[in-house]
XYZ file of C-alpha atoms in Angstrom:
224
model
C 0.000 0.000 0.000
C 2.790 2.450 0.884
C 5.059 1.439 -1.999
C 3.485 3.826 -4.472
C 5.306 4.127 -7.796
C 7.005 7.430 -8.463
C 5.130 9.549 -10.964
C 7.497 10.321 -13.855
C 5.717 13.631 -14.453
C 6.479 14.756 -10.901
C 10.123 13.838 -11.346
C 10.320 15.878 -14.544
C 8.617 18.873 -12.901
C 10.957 18.685 -9.931
C 13.976 18.473 -12.207
C 12.806 21.502 -14.191
C 12.167 23.423 -10.989
C 15.655 22.628 -9.720
C 17.170 23.882 -12.979
C 15.210 27.119 -12.612
C 16.370 27.405 -9.004
C 19.987 27.075 -10.135
C 19.574 29.869 -12.689
C 17.802 32.284 -10.352
C 20.177 31.539 -7.497
C 23.201 32.321 -9.657
C 21.766 35.646 -10.813
C 20.660 36.460 -7.279
C 24.226 36.080 -6.082
C 25.491 38.256 -8.938
C 23.016 41.034 -8.126
C 23.925 40.751 -4.446
C 27.602 41.375 -5.186
C 26.764 44.308 -7.483
C 24.514 45.924 -4.861
C 27.121 45.574 -2.113
C 29.859 47.056 -4.310
C 27.591 49.942 -5.313
C 26.695 50.623 -1.686
C 30.360 50.661 -0.709
C 31.212 53.056 -3.544
C 28.500 55.515 -2.520
C 29.647 55.421 1.100
C 33.304 55.923 0.193
C 32.328 58.887 -1.993
C 30.269 60.358 0.839
C 33.088 60.155 3.366
C 35.611 61.507 0.867
C 33.481 64.641 0.474
C 32.421 64.774 4.116
C 35.979 64.653 5.446
C 37.192 67.235 2.952
C 39.494 64.871 1.084
C 37.785 66.031 -2.103
C 37.292 69.756 -2.369
C 33.700 70.773 -3.013
C 32.666 73.710 -5.247
C 32.656 76.930 -3.265
C 34.532 75.365 -0.360
C 36.373 77.873 1.770
C 40.050 77.166 1.914
C 41.818 77.376 5.271
C 42.851 80.945 6.001
C 46.509 81.835 6.148
C 47.565 81.866 9.758
C 51.059 83.156 9.175
C 51.894 86.728 10.077
C 52.244 89.264 7.271
C 55.624 88.989 5.671
C 56.306 85.558 7.155
C 57.425 82.807 4.795
C 56.754 79.105 4.920
C 59.752 76.812 4.533
C 59.815 74.945 1.258
C 60.178 71.541 2.898
C 57.231 72.190 5.243
C 55.046 73.380 2.387
C 55.838 70.305 0.342
C 55.082 67.970 3.224
C 51.740 69.655 3.991
C 50.656 69.526 0.360
C 52.127 66.128 -0.308
C 50.662 62.901 -1.548
C 47.173 63.423 -0.108
C 46.649 66.713 -1.922
C 48.100 65.385 -5.146
C 45.763 62.388 -5.047
C 42.760 64.521 -4.086
C 43.537 66.810 -6.986
C 43.079 63.931 -9.376
C 39.689 63.150 -7.837
C 37.910 66.494 -7.951
C 34.246 66.815 -7.029
C 33.047 66.588 -10.633
C 34.610 63.161 -10.950
C 33.259 62.077 -7.560
C 29.789 63.315 -8.551
C 29.929 61.204 -11.708
C 30.988 58.173 -9.681
C 28.104 58.824 -7.292
C 25.651 59.057 -10.180
C 26.826 55.854 -11.852
C 27.054 53.899 -8.578
C 23.585 54.978 -7.463
C 22.104 54.187 -10.867
C 23.577 50.693 -10.787
C 22.451 50.356 -7.162
C 18.820 51.111 -7.990
C 18.655 48.752 -10.982
C 20.539 45.869 -9.343
C 18.615 46.248 -6.071
C 15.269 45.983 -7.859
C 16.510 43.053 -9.946
C 17.709 41.321 -6.773
C 14.242 41.637 -5.239
C 12.620 40.387 -8.452
C 14.981 37.414 -8.595
C 14.116 36.468 -5.028
C 10.433 36.766 -5.971
C 10.927 34.378 -8.902
C 12.704 31.977 -6.556
C 9.628 32.123 -4.317
C 7.342 31.413 -7.275
C 9.426 28.465 -8.434
C 9.472 27.066 -4.924
C 5.682 27.353 -4.669
C 4.892 25.959 -8.108
C 7.445 23.161 -7.869
C 6.591 22.402 -4.232
C 10.260 22.389 -3.386
C 9.895 23.532 0.205
C 11.832 26.164 2.115
C 8.942 28.613 1.777
C 9.615 30.112 5.193
C 13.169 31.098 4.247
C 12.472 32.407 0.763
C 9.351 34.315 1.868
C 11.325 36.153 4.532
C 14.118 36.788 2.028
C 11.630 38.331 -0.414
C 10.144 40.650 2.208
C 13.613 41.800 3.266
C 14.679 42.315 -0.356
C 11.476 44.237 -1.077
C 12.052 46.587 1.859
C 15.673 47.054 0.774
C 14.594 47.915 -2.775
C 12.069 50.424 -1.427
C 14.755 52.072 0.705
C 17.276 52.596 -2.082
C 14.848 54.306 -4.480
C 15.419 58.118 -4.477
C 11.902 59.119 -3.477
C 13.083 62.692 -2.921
C 13.588 63.040 -6.664
C 10.543 61.096 -7.791
C 8.037 62.642 -5.402
C 9.786 65.864 -4.460
C 8.989 65.181 -0.819
C 10.883 64.932 2.450
C 10.948 61.143 2.141
C 14.444 60.177 1.014
C 16.085 57.024 -0.273
C 19.587 55.668 -0.060
C 20.411 56.727 -3.629
C 21.436 60.364 -4.009
C 23.147 62.728 -6.403
C 26.155 64.996 -6.080
C 23.994 68.124 -5.966
C 21.968 66.680 -3.112
C 25.127 65.845 -1.171
C 26.265 69.449 -1.515
C 22.965 70.772 -0.153
C 23.097 68.474 2.867
C 26.757 69.290 3.385
C 25.947 72.980 3.673
C 23.145 72.335 6.162
C 25.028 70.089 8.573
C 26.538 73.098 10.376
C 23.094 74.386 11.328
C 23.063 72.772 14.758
C 22.929 69.335 16.342
C 19.512 68.306 14.873
C 20.739 69.039 11.348
C 23.952 67.135 12.014
C 22.014 64.106 13.274
C 19.699 64.096 10.267
C 22.715 64.522 8.004
C 24.453 61.368 9.209
C 21.199 59.412 9.495
C 20.449 60.243 5.888
C 23.821 59.298 4.388
C 25.097 56.689 6.865
C 22.208 55.380 8.963
C 19.867 54.693 6.041
C 22.758 53.197 4.078
C 23.571 50.834 6.946
C 19.941 49.694 7.218
C 19.839 48.912 3.487
C 23.120 46.992 3.689
C 21.917 44.922 6.663
C 18.631 44.143 4.917
C 20.561 43.042 1.845
C 22.797 40.720 3.850
C 19.843 39.283 5.790
C 17.943 38.607 2.555
C 20.981 36.843 1.105
C 21.402 34.722 4.237
C 17.711 33.781 4.207
C 17.824 32.834 0.539
C 20.897 30.700 1.180
C 18.938 28.912 3.902
C 16.190 28.325 1.347
C 18.623 26.657 -1.056
C 19.979 24.387 1.654
C 16.444 23.519 2.766
C 15.506 22.439 -0.761
C 18.574 20.249 -1.147
C 18.060 18.734 2.279
C 14.393 18.027 1.578
C 15.225 16.304 -1.699
C 18.020 14.378 0.097
C 20.652 15.757 -2.248
C 22.890 16.710 0.683
């Protein structure tokens, strides 16, 4: 009674579902790497501008503190304007702004594609009855929230709601406002660092959950 023959159609469907899982999982991992790299690039660009490594347009240069008629030794001047200034000169704000624009554009596209890929993994798991629904469902919710956070709502809606993605002009506006008191300073770092960190953590959690889904499928099918 219990020794029921295996339905060949079910075996074929399961095999097809596993092939689809392999494809979507590979692309999911690719999009994950692209998103993480893009996030790191935007954060590096932010800190380069924030710390003054890259001079911003209209930035006030440090005032001369030497007394009138005093001269600065040549060796001291060369050491103060050494390698750091020469490297920063090669990376002016225009170049950094272009890097920010490209990195944020890639971030938005790859973040949305990551969420869509996780959604397709969920669909394949449901249709193919592969299991691991708990893991992949949680991964999809996390990826969806992450995708919603990175979208630049401030540009699309023109509202106070902001996303992780930003442009060079926006960074300049926030940079000018951070000296307006402690509340402005807090909002400044929450906008460019706090929100970024939340998106990164959501991305990592979604990837971990989706990895648990893959292992659950293989374990359920007794492949590992």
